[in-house]
């Protein structure tokens, strides 16, 4: 399962020609004036040139076998799919739009975690997205979380693990901290396959591990189940 871009991911999941993007005008600011080797705005512009998007997530409305959904897909080529203020805002808007329009929400995660260049503002997105998903749940609409390789850090510690159903692609790396950090913390060796999708499914953190070729049909069946 090689990584695919956000646009390709959406094409694999939704009905042809049904996707309508939302919130593309929501773009990054530079609240902390962060600078290491380069200024943060320069990094954002370079990431946009590399990925063809202006942020690390693509959100919009589409149909899957005729059923309307809100869908968000991460773009790993944009600063490692990191979650900054814009990513959190777009996800929150997608969840609120799903609640308002009475449609399911699907998020495909592929991220290294929170964006360090926005500091605490990035970490605040964990609570912000979780609150938006709580509103979606109160509205009675399902949320399907799809975990691609990798799903780590603040993304895995927030909305990625809050799905009504959590799906993952085979061998996807899923976790919070890296295995080396965990081993140093616990002072022991981790089991074989730790933090891979199959290991998490065996231990109850993931509901379904499915190949990419079957993912669309699996999602469609789940949506039909919730609709029933």
Short mmCIF file of C-alpha atoms in Angstrom, two decimals:
data_model
loop_
_atom_site.label_atom_id
_atom_site.label_comp_id
_atom_site.label_asym_id
_atom_site.label_seq_id
_atom_site.Cartn_x
_atom_site.Cartn_y
_atom_site.Cartn_z
CA UNK A 1 0.00 0.00 0.00
CA UNK A 2 2.02 2.93 -1.28
CA UNK A 3 0.88 6.35 -0.10
CA UNK A 4 -1.50 8.19 -2.40
CA UNK A 5 -2.38 11.87 -2.44
CA UNK A 6 -5.56 13.34 -1.02
CA UNK A 7 -7.19 13.88 -4.40
CA UNK A 8 -6.43 10.34 -5.55
CA UNK A 9 -7.79 9.02 -2.26
CA UNK A 10 -11.07 10.88 -2.77
CA UNK A 11 -11.34 9.56 -6.34
CA UNK A 12 -10.92 5.99 -5.07
CA UNK A 13 -13.76 6.39 -2.55
CA UNK A 14 -16.50 8.54 -4.06
CA UNK A 15 -18.74 8.44 -7.11
CA UNK A 16 -17.08 9.89 -10.19
CA UNK A 17 -17.64 13.62 -10.58
CA UNK A 18 -19.55 13.95 -7.29
CA UNK A 19 -16.90 15.68 -5.17
CA UNK A 20 -17.40 19.38 -4.42
CA UNK A 21 -14.60 20.96 -2.32
CA UNK A 22 -15.35 23.21 0.64
CA UNK A 23 -13.37 25.71 2.72
CA UNK A 24 -10.45 25.99 0.31
CA UNK A 25 -10.13 29.69 1.15
CA UNK A 26 -9.25 28.89 4.77
CA UNK A 27 -5.46 29.23 4.71
CA UNK A 28 -2.54 29.32 7.14
CA UNK A 29 -1.46 32.43 9.01
CA UNK A 30 1.81 32.83 10.91
CA UNK A 31 0.60 33.51 14.48
CA UNK A 32 3.88 32.66 16.22
CA UNK A 33 6.24 34.10 13.57
CA UNK A 34 8.02 30.76 13.77
CA UNK A 35 11.43 30.51 12.17
CA UNK A 36 14.03 27.75 12.19
CA UNK A 37 16.01 27.15 8.99
CA UNK A 38 13.23 28.95 7.09
CA UNK A 39 10.26 31.14 7.90
CA UNK A 40 6.95 29.32 8.38
CA UNK A 41 5.20 31.08 5.44
CA UNK A 42 8.07 29.96 3.19
CA UNK A 43 7.56 26.37 4.32
CA UNK A 44 3.84 26.63 3.60
CA UNK A 45 4.46 27.98 0.10
CA UNK A 46 6.95 25.21 -0.63
CA UNK A 47 4.50 22.58 0.63
CA UNK A 48 1.78 24.06 -1.57
CA UNK A 49 4.06 23.92 -4.59
CA UNK A 50 4.97 20.30 -3.85
CA UNK A 51 1.45 19.04 -3.14
CA UNK A 52 -0.73 21.24 -5.34
CA UNK A 53 -2.92 22.09 -2.32
CA UNK A 54 -2.87 25.08 0.02
CA UNK A 55 -3.17 22.94 3.16
CA UNK A 56 -2.65 19.43 4.51
CA UNK A 57 -6.28 18.37 4.14
CA UNK A 58 -8.88 18.34 1.38
CA UNK A 59 -12.52 18.57 2.52
CA UNK A 60 -15.78 18.58 0.64
CA UNK A 61 -19.10 16.90 -0.10
CA UNK A 62 -19.49 13.88 -2.36
CA UNK A 63 -21.55 10.74 -2.91
CA UNK A 64 -20.69 7.09 -2.31
CA UNK A 65 -23.02 4.84 -4.30
CA UNK A 66 -25.47 7.74 -4.39
CA UNK A 67 -25.37 8.45 -0.65
CA UNK A 68 -24.26 12.00 0.20
CA UNK A 69 -21.33 12.31 2.61
CA UNK A 70 -18.89 14.89 3.94
CA UNK A 71 -15.35 13.68 3.35
CA UNK A 72 -11.91 14.91 4.42
CA UNK A 73 -8.64 13.45 3.15
CA UNK A 74 -5.16 14.27 4.42
CA UNK A 75 -2.27 15.18 2.10
CA UNK A 76 0.99 13.80 3.48
CA UNK A 77 3.06 15.73 0.94
CA UNK A 78 1.96 18.95 2.66
CA UNK A 79 4.33 19.16 5.64
CA UNK A 80 3.82 15.50 6.55
CA UNK A 81 0.05 15.91 6.75
CA UNK A 82 0.57 17.89 9.95
CA UNK A 83 -2.44 19.33 11.77
CA UNK A 84 -2.37 23.06 12.26
CA UNK A 85 -5.15 25.57 12.83
CA UNK A 86 -6.46 25.33 9.27
CA UNK A 87 -6.70 21.52 9.35
CA UNK A 88 -8.58 21.68 12.64
CA UNK A 89 -10.91 24.39 11.34
CA UNK A 90 -11.69 22.51 8.14
CA UNK A 91 -12.44 19.28 10.02
CA UNK A 92 -14.66 21.13 12.50
CA UNK A 93 -16.55 22.79 9.65
CA UNK A 94 -16.97 19.46 7.87
CA UNK A 95 -18.38 17.87 11.04
CA UNK A 96 -20.77 20.78 11.61
CA UNK A 97 -21.81 20.68 7.95
CA UNK A 98 -22.52 16.94 8.27
CA UNK A 99 -24.66 17.58 11.35
CA UNK A 100 -26.55 20.43 9.66
CA UNK A 101 -27.16 18.57 6.38
CA UNK A 102 -27.83 15.17 7.93
CA UNK A 103 -24.96 13.37 6.18
CA UNK A 104 -22.27 10.98 7.45
CA UNK A 105 -18.69 12.20 7.89
CA UNK A 106 -15.63 10.32 6.61
CA UNK A 107 -12.06 11.35 7.46
CA UNK A 108 -9.03 9.64 5.90
CA UNK A 109 -6.04 10.29 8.15
CA UNK A 110 -2.43 10.24 6.97
CA UNK A 111 -0.42 12.47 9.27
CA UNK A 112 2.66 12.85 11.41
CA UNK A 113 0.65 14.73 14.05
CA UNK A 114 0.39 18.33 15.22
CA UNK A 115 2.27 21.07 13.35
CA UNK A 116 5.16 22.30 15.49
CA UNK A 117 5.32 25.68 13.71
CA UNK A 118 1.98 26.64 15.29
CA UNK A 119 2.84 25.39 18.77
CA UNK A 120 -0.01 25.34 21.27
CA UNK A 121 -2.47 26.46 18.60
CA UNK A 122 -1.91 23.12 16.84
CA UNK A 123 -2.50 21.17 20.05
CA UNK A 124 -5.76 23.07 20.60
CA UNK A 125 -7.10 21.51 17.40
CA UNK A 126 -7.28 18.15 19.19
CA UNK A 127 -9.97 19.47 21.53
CA UNK A 128 -11.63 21.52 18.80
CA UNK A 129 -12.11 18.56 16.44
CA UNK A 130 -13.25 16.29 19.28
CA UNK A 131 -15.89 18.84 20.28
CA UNK A 132 -17.13 19.09 16.69
CA UNK A 133 -17.44 15.29 16.52
CA UNK A 134 -19.42 15.33 19.77
CA UNK A 135 -21.88 17.74 18.14
CA UNK A 136 -22.08 15.41 15.15
CA UNK A 137 -22.85 12.48 17.44
CA UNK A 138 -25.64 14.42 19.14
CA UNK A 139 -27.09 15.08 15.69
CA UNK A 140 -27.24 11.32 15.14
CA UNK A 141 -24.91 11.17 12.15
CA UNK A 142 -22.16 8.52 11.82
CA UNK A 143 -18.46 9.24 11.55
CA UNK A 144 -16.18 6.73 9.81
CA UNK A 145 -12.46 7.12 10.48
CA UNK A 146 -10.05 5.60 7.95
CA UNK A 147 -6.42 5.27 9.06
CA UNK A 148 -3.76 5.25 6.36
CA UNK A 149 0.01 5.01 6.73
CA UNK A 150 1.06 6.79 8.90
CA UNK A 151 -1.47 8.04 11.45
CA UNK A 152 0.44 9.31 14.46
CA UNK A 153 0.83 12.06 17.07
CA UNK A 154 -1.96 14.48 17.85
CA UNK A 155 -4.09 13.22 14.98
CA UNK A 156 -4.20 9.67 16.35
CA UNK A 157 -4.72 11.11 19.85
CA UNK A 158 -7.86 12.99 18.81
CA UNK A 159 -10.36 12.65 15.96
CA UNK A 160 -8.69 9.70 14.20
CA UNK A 161 -9.56 7.36 17.09
CA UNK A 162 -13.06 8.76 17.72
CA UNK A 163 -14.86 7.13 14.79
CA UNK A 164 -18.06 5.16 15.23
CA UNK A 165 -16.21 2.66 13.07
CA UNK A 166 -12.42 2.78 12.66
CA UNK A 167 -10.97 1.26 9.51
CA UNK A 168 -7.33 0.88 8.56
CA UNK A 169 -5.31 -0.17 5.55
CA UNK A 170 -3.06 -3.22 5.86
CA UNK A 171 0.27 -2.62 7.63
CA UNK A 172 -0.55 1.05 8.28
CA UNK A 173 1.60 2.58 11.02
CA UNK A 174 -0.76 3.82 13.73
CA UNK A 175 0.27 5.20 17.09
CA UNK A 176 1.08 8.24 19.19
CA UNK A 177 4.80 8.23 19.99
CA UNK A 178 7.38 6.29 18.01
CA UNK A 179 8.37 2.78 19.10
CA UNK A 180 11.87 3.88 20.15
CA UNK A 181 10.44 6.51 22.51
CA UNK A 182 8.01 3.97 23.96
CA UNK A 183 10.74 1.38 24.52
CA UNK A 184 12.87 3.96 26.29
CA UNK A 185 9.91 4.95 28.45
CA UNK A 186 8.84 1.45 29.50
CA UNK A 187 12.36 0.02 29.56
CA UNK A 188 11.47 -3.02 27.49
CA UNK A 189 11.02 -4.42 23.99
CA UNK A 190 7.77 -4.02 22.12
CA UNK A 191 6.00 -7.04 20.59
CA UNK A 192 6.36 -7.91 16.90
CA UNK A 193 4.16 -5.79 14.64
CA UNK A 194 3.44 -3.23 17.36
CA UNK A 195 1.68 -0.10 16.01
CA UNK A 196 0.69 -1.81 12.76
CA UNK A 197 -2.97 -1.98 11.73
CA UNK A 198 -3.26 -5.73 12.24
CA UNK A 199 -1.85 -5.53 15.78
CA UNK A 200 -4.28 -2.76 16.70
CA UNK A 201 -7.21 -4.70 15.23
CA UNK A 202 -6.26 -7.75 17.29
CA UNK A 203 -6.24 -5.60 20.44
CA UNK A 204 -9.49 -3.73 19.82
CA UNK A 205 -8.25 -0.31 18.68
CA UNK A 206 -9.23 -0.84 15.02
CA UNK A 207 -12.49 -2.41 13.86
CA UNK A 208 -11.70 -3.39 10.28
CA UNK A 209 -8.48 -3.79 8.30
CA UNK A 210 -9.33 -3.70 4.62
CA UNK A 211 -7.39 -3.55 1.38
CA UNK A 212 -7.65 -0.37 -0.63
CA UNK A 213 -9.41 -2.14 -3.49
CA UNK A 214 -12.25 -3.15 -1.13
CA UNK A 215 -12.38 0.04 0.90
CA UNK A 216 -15.10 1.81 -1.11
CA UNK A 217 -17.47 -1.19 -0.92
CA UNK A 218 -16.76 -1.62 2.78
CA UNK A 219 -17.53 2.04 3.47
CA UNK A 220 -20.71 1.83 1.39
CA UNK A 221 -21.93 -1.19 3.38
CA UNK A 222 -21.23 0.57 6.67
CA UNK A 223 -23.11 3.66 5.54
CA UNK A 224 -26.04 1.47 4.57
CA UNK A 225 -25.97 -0.15 8.00
CA UNK A 226 -26.14 3.21 9.77
CA UNK A 227 -28.85 4.46 7.42
CA UNK A 228 -30.92 1.38 8.24
#
